[in-house]
Short mmCIF file of C-alpha atoms (C1' of nucleotides) in Angstrom, two decimals:
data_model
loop_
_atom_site.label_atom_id
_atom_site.label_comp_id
_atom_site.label_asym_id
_atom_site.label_seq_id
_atom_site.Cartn_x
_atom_site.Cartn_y
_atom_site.Cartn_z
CA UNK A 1 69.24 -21.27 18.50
CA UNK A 2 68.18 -20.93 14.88
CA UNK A 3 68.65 -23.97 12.92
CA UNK A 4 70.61 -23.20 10.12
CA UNK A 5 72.93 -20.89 12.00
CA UNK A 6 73.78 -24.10 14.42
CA UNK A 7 74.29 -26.50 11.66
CA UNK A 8 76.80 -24.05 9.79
CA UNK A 9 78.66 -24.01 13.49
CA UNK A 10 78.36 -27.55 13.95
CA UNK A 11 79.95 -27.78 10.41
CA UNK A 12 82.76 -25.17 10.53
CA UNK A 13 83.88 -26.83 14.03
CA UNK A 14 83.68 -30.44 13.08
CA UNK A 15 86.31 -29.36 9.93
CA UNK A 16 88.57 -27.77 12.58
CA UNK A 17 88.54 -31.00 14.52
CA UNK A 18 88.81 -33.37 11.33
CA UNK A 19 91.87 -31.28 9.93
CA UNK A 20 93.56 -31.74 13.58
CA UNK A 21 92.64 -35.44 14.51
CA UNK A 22 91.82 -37.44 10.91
CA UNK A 23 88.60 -39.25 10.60
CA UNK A 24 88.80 -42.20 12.67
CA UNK A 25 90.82 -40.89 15.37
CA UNK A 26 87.62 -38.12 16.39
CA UNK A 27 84.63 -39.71 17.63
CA UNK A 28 81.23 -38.15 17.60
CA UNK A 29 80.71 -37.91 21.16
CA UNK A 30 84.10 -35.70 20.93
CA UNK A 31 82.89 -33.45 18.53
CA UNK A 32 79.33 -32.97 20.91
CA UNK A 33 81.68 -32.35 23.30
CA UNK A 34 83.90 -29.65 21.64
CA UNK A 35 80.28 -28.05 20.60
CA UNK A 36 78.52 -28.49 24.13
CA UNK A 37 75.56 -30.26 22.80
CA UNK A 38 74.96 -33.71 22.90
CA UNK A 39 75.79 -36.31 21.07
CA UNK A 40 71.74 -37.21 20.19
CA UNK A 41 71.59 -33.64 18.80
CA UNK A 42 74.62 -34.15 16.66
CA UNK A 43 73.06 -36.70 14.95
CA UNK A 44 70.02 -34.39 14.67
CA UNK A 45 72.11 -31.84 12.20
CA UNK A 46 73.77 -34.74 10.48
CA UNK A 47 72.55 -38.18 10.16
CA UNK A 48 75.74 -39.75 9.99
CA UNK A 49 79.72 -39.48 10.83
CA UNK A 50 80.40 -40.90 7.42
CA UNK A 51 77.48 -37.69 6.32
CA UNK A 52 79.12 -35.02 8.84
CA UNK A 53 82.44 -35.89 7.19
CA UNK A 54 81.26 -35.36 3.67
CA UNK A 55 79.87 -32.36 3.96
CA UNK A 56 83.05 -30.74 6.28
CA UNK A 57 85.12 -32.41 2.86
CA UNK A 58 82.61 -30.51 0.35
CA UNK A 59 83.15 -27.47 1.73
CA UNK A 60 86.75 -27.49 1.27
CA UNK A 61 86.27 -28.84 -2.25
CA UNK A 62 84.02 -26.07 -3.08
CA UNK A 63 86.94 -23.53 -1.92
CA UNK A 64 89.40 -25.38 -3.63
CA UNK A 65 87.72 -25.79 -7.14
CA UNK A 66 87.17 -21.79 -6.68
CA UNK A 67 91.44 -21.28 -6.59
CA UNK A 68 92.66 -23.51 -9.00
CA UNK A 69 89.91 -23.37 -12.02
CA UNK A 70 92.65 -22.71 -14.84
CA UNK A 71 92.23 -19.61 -17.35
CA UNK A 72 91.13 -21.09 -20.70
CA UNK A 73 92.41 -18.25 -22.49
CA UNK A 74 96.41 -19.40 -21.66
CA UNK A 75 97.61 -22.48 -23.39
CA UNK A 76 97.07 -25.98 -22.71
CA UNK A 77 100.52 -26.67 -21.23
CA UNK A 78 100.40 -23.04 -19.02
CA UNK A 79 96.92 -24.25 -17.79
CA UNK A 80 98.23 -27.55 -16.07
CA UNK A 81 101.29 -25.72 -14.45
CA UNK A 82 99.10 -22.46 -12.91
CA UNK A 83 96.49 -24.99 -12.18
CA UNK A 84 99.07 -27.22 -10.57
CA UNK A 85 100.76 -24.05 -8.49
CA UNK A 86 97.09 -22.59 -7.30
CA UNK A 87 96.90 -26.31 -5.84
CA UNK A 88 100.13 -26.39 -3.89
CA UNK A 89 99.41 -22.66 -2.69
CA UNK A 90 96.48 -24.13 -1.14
CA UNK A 91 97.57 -27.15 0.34
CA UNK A 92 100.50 -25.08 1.75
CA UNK A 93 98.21 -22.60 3.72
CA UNK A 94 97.07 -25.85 5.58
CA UNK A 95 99.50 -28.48 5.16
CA UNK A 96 98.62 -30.04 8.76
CA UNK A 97 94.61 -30.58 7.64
CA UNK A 98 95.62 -31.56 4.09
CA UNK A 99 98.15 -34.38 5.64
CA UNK A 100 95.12 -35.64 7.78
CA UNK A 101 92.53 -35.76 5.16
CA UNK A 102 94.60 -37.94 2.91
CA UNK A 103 95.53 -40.13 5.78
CA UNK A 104 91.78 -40.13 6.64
CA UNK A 105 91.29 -41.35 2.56
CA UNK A 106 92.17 -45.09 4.18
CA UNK A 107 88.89 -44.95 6.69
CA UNK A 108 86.89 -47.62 6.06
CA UNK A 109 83.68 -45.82 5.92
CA UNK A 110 84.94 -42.71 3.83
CA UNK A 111 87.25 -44.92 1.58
CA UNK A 112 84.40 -44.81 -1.23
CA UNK A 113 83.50 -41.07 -1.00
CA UNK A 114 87.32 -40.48 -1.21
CA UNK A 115 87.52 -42.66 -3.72
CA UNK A 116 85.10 -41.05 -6.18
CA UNK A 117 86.62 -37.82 -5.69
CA UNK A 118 89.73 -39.07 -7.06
CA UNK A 119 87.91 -40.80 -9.86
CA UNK A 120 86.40 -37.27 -10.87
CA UNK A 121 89.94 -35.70 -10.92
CA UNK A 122 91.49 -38.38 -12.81
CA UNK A 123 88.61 -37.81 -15.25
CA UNK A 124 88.70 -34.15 -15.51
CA UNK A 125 92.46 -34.93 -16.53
CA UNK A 126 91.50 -37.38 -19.13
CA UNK A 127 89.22 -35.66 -20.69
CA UNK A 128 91.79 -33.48 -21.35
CA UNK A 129 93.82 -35.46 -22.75
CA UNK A 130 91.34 -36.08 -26.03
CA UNK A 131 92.19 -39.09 -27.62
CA UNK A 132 95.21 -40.42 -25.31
CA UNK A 133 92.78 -39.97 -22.48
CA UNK A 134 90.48 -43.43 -23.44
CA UNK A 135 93.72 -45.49 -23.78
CA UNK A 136 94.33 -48.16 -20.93
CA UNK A 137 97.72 -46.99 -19.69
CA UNK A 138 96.94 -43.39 -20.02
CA UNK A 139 93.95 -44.50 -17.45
CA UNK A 140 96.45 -46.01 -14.91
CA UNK A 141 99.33 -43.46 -15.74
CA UNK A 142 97.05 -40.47 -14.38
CA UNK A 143 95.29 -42.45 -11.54
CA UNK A 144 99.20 -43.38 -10.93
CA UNK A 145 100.79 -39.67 -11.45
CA UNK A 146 97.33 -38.56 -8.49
CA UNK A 147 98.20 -40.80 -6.47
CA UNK A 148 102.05 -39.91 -6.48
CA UNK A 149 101.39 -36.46 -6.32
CA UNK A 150 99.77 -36.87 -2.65
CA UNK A 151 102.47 -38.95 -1.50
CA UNK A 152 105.48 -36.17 -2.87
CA UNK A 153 102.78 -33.65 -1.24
CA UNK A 154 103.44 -35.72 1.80
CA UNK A 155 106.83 -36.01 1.76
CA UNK A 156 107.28 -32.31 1.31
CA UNK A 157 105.32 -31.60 4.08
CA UNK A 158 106.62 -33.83 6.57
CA UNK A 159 110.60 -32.74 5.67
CA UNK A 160 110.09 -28.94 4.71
CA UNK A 161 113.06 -29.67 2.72
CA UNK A 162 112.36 -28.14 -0.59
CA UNK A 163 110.67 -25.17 -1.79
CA UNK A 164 107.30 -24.97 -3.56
CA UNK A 165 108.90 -24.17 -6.75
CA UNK A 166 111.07 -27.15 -6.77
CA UNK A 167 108.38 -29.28 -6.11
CA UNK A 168 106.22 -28.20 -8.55
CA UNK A 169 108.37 -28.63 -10.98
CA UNK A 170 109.05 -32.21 -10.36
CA UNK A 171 105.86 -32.69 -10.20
CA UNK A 172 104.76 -31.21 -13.66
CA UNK A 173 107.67 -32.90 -15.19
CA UNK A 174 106.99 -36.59 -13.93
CA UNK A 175 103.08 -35.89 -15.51
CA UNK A 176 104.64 -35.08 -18.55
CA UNK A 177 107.41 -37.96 -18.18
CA UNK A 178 104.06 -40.31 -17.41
CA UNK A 179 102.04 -39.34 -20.23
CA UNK A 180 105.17 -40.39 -22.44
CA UNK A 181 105.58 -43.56 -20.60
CA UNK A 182 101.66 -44.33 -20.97
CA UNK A 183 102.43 -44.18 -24.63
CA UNK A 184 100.23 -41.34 -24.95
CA UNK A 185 101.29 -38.71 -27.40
CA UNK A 186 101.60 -36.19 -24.65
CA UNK A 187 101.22 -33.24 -26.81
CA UNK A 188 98.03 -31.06 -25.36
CA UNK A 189 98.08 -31.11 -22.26
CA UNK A 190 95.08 -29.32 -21.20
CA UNK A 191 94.05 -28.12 -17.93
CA UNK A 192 92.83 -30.47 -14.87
CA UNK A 193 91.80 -28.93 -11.95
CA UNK A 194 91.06 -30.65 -8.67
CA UNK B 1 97.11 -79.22 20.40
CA UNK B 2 100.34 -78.00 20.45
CA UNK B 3 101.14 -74.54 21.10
CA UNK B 4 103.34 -73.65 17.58
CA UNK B 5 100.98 -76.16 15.69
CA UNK B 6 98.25 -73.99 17.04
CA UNK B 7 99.83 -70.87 15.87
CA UNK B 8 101.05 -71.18 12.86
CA UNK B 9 97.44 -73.18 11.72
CA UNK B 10 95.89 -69.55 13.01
CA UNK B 11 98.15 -67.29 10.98
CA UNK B 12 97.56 -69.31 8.12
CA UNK B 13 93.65 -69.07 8.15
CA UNK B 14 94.22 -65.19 9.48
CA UNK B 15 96.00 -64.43 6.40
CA UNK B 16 93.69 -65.74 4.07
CA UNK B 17 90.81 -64.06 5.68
CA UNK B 18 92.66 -60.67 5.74
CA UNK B 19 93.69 -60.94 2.28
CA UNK B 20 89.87 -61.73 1.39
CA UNK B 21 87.95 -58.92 3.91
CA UNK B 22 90.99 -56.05 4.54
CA UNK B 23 91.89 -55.06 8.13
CA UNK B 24 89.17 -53.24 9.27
CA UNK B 25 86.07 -55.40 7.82
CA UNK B 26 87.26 -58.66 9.61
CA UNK B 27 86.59 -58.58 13.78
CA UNK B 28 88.63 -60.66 16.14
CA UNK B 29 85.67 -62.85 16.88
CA UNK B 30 85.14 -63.60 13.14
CA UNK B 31 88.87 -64.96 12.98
CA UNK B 32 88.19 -67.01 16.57
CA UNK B 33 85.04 -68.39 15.07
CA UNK B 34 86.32 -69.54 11.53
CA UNK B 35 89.63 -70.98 13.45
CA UNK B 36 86.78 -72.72 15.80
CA UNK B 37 88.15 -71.80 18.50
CA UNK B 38 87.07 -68.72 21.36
CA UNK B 39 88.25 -65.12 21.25
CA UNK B 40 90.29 -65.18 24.15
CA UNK B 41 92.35 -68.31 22.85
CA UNK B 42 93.09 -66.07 19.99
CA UNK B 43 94.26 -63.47 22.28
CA UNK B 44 96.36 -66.16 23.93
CA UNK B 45 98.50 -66.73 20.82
CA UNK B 46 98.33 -62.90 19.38
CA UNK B 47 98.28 -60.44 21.66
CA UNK B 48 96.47 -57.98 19.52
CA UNK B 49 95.07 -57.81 16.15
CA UNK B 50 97.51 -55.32 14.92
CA UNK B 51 100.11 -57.71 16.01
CA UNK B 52 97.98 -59.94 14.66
CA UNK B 53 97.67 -58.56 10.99
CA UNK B 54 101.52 -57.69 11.41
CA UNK B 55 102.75 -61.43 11.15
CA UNK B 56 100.30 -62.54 8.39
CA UNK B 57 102.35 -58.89 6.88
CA UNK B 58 105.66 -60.25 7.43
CA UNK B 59 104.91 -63.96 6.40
CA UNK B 60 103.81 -62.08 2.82
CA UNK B 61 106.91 -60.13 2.53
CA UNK B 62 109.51 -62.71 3.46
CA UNK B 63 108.12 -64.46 0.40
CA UNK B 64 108.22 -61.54 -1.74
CA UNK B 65 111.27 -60.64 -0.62
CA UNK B 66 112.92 -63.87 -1.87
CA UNK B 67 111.00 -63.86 -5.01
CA UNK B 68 111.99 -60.35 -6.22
CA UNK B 69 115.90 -60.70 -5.11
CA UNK B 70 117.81 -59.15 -7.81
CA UNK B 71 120.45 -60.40 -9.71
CA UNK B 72 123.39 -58.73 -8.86
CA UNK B 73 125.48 -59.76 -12.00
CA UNK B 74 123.39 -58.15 -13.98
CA UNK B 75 123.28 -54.39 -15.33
CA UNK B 76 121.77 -52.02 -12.49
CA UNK B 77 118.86 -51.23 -15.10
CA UNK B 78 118.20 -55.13 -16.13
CA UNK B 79 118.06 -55.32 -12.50
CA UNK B 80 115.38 -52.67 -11.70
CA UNK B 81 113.17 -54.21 -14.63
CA UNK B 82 113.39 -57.56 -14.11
CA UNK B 83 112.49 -57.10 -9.99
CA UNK B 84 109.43 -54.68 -10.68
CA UNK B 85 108.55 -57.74 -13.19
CA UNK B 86 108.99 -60.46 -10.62
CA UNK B 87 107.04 -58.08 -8.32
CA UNK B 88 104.19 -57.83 -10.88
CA UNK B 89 103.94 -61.80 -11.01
CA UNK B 90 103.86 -62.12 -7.48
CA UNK B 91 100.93 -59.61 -7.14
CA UNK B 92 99.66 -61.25 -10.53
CA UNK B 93 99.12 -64.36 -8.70
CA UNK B 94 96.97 -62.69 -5.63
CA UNK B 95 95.35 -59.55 -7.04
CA UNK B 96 92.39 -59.40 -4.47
CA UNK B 97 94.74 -60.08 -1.40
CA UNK B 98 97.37 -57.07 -2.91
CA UNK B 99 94.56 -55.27 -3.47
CA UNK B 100 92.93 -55.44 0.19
CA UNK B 101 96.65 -55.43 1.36
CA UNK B 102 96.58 -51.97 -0.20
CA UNK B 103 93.85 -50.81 1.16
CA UNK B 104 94.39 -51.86 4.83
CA UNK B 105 97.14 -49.69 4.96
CA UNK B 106 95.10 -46.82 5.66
CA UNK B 107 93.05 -48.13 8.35
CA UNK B 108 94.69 -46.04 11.73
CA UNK B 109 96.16 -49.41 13.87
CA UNK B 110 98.23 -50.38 11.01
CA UNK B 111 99.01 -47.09 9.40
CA UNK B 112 102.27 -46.85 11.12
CA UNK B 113 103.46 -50.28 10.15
CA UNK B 114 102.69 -49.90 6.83
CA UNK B 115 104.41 -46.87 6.27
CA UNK B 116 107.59 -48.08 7.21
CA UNK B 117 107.35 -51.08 4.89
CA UNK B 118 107.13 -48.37 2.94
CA UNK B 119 110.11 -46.08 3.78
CA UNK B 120 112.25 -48.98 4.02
CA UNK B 121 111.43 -50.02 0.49
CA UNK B 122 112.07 -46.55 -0.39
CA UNK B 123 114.95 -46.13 1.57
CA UNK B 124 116.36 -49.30 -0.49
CA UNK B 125 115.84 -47.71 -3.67
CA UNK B 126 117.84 -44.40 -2.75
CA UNK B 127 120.89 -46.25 -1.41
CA UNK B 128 121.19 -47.86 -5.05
CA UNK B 129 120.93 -44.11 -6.53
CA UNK B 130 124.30 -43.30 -5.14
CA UNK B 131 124.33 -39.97 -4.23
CA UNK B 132 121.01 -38.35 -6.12
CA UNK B 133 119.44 -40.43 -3.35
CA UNK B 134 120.44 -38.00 -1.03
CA UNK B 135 118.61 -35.04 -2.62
CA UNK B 136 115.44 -34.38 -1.22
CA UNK B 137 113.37 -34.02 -4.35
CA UNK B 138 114.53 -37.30 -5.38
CA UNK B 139 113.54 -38.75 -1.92
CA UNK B 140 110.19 -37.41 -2.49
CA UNK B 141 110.18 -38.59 -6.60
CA UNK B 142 110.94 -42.17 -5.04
CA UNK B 143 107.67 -42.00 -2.38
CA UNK B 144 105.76 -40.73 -5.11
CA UNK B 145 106.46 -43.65 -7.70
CA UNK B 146 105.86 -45.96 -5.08
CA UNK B 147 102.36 -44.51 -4.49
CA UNK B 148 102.46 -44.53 -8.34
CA UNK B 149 103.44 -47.91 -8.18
CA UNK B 150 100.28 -48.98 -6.35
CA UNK B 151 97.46 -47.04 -7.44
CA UNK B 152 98.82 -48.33 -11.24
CA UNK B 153 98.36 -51.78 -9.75
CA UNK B 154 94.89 -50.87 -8.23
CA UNK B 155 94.00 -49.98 -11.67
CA UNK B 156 95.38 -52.48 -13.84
CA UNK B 157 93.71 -55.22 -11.34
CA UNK B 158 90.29 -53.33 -11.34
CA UNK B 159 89.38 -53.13 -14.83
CA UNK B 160 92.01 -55.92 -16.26
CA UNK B 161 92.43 -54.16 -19.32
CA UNK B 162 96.11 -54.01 -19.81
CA UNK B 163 98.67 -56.75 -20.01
CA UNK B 164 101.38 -56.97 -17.32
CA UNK B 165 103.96 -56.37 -20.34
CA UNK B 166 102.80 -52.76 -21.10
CA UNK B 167 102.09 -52.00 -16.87
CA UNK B 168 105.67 -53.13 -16.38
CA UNK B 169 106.90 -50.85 -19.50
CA UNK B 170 104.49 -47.80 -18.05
CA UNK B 171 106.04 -48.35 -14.81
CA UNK B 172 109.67 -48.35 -15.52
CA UNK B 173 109.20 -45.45 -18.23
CA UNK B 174 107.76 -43.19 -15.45
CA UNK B 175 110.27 -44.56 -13.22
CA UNK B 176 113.06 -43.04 -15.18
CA UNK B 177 110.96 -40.06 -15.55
CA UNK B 178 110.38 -39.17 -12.14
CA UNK B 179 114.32 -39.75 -11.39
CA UNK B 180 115.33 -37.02 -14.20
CA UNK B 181 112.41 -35.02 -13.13
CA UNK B 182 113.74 -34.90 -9.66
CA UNK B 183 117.56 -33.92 -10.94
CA UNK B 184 118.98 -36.70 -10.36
CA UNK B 185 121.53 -38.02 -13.25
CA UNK B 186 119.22 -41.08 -13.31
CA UNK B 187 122.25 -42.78 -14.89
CA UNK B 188 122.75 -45.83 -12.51
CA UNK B 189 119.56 -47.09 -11.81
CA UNK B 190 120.61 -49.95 -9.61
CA UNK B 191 117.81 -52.25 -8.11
CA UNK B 192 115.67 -52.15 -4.87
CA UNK B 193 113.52 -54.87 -4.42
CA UNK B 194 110.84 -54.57 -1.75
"C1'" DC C 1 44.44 -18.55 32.43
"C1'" DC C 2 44.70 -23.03 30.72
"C1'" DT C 3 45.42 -26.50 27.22
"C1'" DG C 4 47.68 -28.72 23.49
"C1'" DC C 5 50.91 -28.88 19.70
"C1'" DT C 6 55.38 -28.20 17.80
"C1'" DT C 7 60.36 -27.85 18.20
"C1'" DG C 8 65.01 -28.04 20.20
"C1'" DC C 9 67.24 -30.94 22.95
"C1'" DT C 10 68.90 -34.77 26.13
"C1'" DG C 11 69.99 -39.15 29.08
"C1'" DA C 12 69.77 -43.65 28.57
"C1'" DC C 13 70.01 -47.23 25.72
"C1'" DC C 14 71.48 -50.85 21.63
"C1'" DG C 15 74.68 -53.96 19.22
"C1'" DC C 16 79.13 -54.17 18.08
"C1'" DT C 17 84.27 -53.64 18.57
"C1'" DG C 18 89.12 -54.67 20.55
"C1'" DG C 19 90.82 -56.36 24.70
"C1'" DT C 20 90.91 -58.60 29.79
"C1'" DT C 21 90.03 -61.75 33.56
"C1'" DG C 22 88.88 -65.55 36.71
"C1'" DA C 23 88.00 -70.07 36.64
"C1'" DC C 24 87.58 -74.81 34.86
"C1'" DA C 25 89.54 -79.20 32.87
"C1'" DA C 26 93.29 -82.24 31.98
"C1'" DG C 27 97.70 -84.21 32.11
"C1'" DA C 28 102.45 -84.67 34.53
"C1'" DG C 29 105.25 -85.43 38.53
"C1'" DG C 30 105.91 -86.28 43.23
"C1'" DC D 1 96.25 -88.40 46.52
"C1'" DC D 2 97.75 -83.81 45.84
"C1'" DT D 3 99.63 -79.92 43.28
"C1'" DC D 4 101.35 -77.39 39.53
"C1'" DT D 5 101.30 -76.21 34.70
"C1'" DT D 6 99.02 -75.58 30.39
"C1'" DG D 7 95.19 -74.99 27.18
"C1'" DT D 8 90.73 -73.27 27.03
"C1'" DC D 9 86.51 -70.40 27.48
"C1'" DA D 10 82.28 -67.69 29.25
"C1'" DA D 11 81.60 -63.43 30.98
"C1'" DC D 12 82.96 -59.10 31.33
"C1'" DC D 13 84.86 -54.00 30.24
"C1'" DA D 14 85.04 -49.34 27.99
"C1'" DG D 15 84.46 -47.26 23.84
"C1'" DC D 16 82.36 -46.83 19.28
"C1'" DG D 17 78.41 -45.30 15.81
"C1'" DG D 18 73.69 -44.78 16.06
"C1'" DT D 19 68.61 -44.62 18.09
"C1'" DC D 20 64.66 -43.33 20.93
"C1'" DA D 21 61.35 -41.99 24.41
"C1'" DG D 22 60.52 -38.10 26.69
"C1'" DC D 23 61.54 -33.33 28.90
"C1'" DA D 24 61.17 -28.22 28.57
"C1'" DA D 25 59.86 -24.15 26.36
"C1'" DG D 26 57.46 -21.22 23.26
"C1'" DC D 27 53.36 -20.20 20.74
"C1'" DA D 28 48.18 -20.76 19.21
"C1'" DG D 29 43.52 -21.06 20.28
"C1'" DG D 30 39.68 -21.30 23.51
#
DNA sequence: CCTGCTTGCTGACCGCTGGTTGACAAGAGG
DNA sequence: CCTCTTGTCAACCAGCGGTCAGCAAGCAGG
């Protein structure tokens, strides 16, 4: 078998299995398994779980970044909110996989990679935010408003109690409502996307 | 030695080394050989090291516990700010332990426990809402600021740039925030201390 | 046809982890 | 003196992430 074909297969599988069973609860001698090769191979194609895990999380980020890039031409505030819905949209096509990567966000050995990708985000928001977004508590308020945006995204999932609509409006009005509290003048907000 | 002597000199030095390494860095036979003593002694006294890392937990949280009591003669909102301040002191005087606290939670032995520190915090909270606690988007507003909650703490602690007076004014702005955001009146913020 | 080199692939292994077990030593009570 | 309990440990287990020597097959050159 050719190479590249068996990495992308190798890839595309080990996703399925990561979205079903989180990071530390799938071993690499269960994803040989689910692939028939073994385990030596495996570690041909990728050097590392910590690697294989990466990549599988790329490739959804790649996707993602794709759906919810906002439309410059609307205005700052109508940015955030379609950028915000686009995410939801997508985390609601695979809420099972979503729930497992955050969970997997606590693995030792991906903690950092996770991490950074959160860092970026918060960033792309700041940057936004011009001024406000250098400011201390405008720092913590967004790494804050991330942070409880996966944990309502949780919630939501796990109950199925409230519509997407209802949810995303909580969710645009506690950034907002943050923003304010971080002292931060909370006028532009322009687009982040994920 | 006695047995309880034993014990209790164990969950002492356990603590501090969890509070300095996190769960998942810190082995079984590390703990046995800083204690001096062999593996299977430890296992003697603990039957596990979840178990384990559960009663250096609940030693933490008794203390908190008392420390954050609210006041119940005072105003339901005098109460909510001065518990979240008490609750900033305590973690003021232990910022690497919180902080590896924190992070353990998402290691997979403990996530369970954890989480239900969590809901029980939260469900704590939503009793003192009165009825709004009942609504589901305030349920999920309420896991969200406690996410909030600690990844503002994670910041503020990382790059010490902020005073604990204008983290505890952040915190209790968005607080409020997230509450009306959610539809709930938000009127009777009564206290929930952790 | 044979030889030799590359390439895809594997079984067996390593050090470590959390957890278990059988036995030894010591003190107490008859 | 014997026995029973209690504290203690070396040695072991299966599983983990990761490594390595070597097999088998295809292709090149003589």
């Amino acid at each position: 078998m050719q190479n590249d074909e068996r990495r992308a297969l190798l890839l595309e599988r080990a996703t399925e299995l990561f979205g079903e069973h989180g990071y530390d609860a799938l071993s690499m001698a269960q994803i040989a398994r689910a692939a028939k090769i073994s385990k030596a191979l495996l570690y041909h194609y990728f050097p590392s779980k910590h690697k294989l895990f990466e990549a599988a999380l790329m490739a959804g980020a790649i996707e993602l970044r794709e759906r919810v890039q906002p439309d410059p031409t609307l205005p700052p505030a109508e940015q955030v909110s379609t950028t915000l819905e686009a995410f939801l949209l997508w985390v609601e096509e695979r809420p099972k996989a979503y729930a497992k990567m955050l969970e997997s966000a606590g693995a030792r050995e991906v903690r950092e990679t996770m991490g950074q990708v959160r860092v970026d985000t918060a960033q792309l928001i700041l940057a936004g935010l011009g001024p406000d977004g250098e400011r201390p508590a405008t720092r913590a308020a967004v790494f804050g408003w991330l942070a409880f945006l996966d944990a309502a995204i949780l919630d939501w999932i796990e109950h199925g109690d409230m519509t997407r609509q209802e949810l995303h409006a909580m969710l645009l009005a506690t950034f907002a409502g943050a923003l304010i509290a971080s002292g931060a003048g909370g006028a532009p907000m322009v687009a982040g996307q994920r």
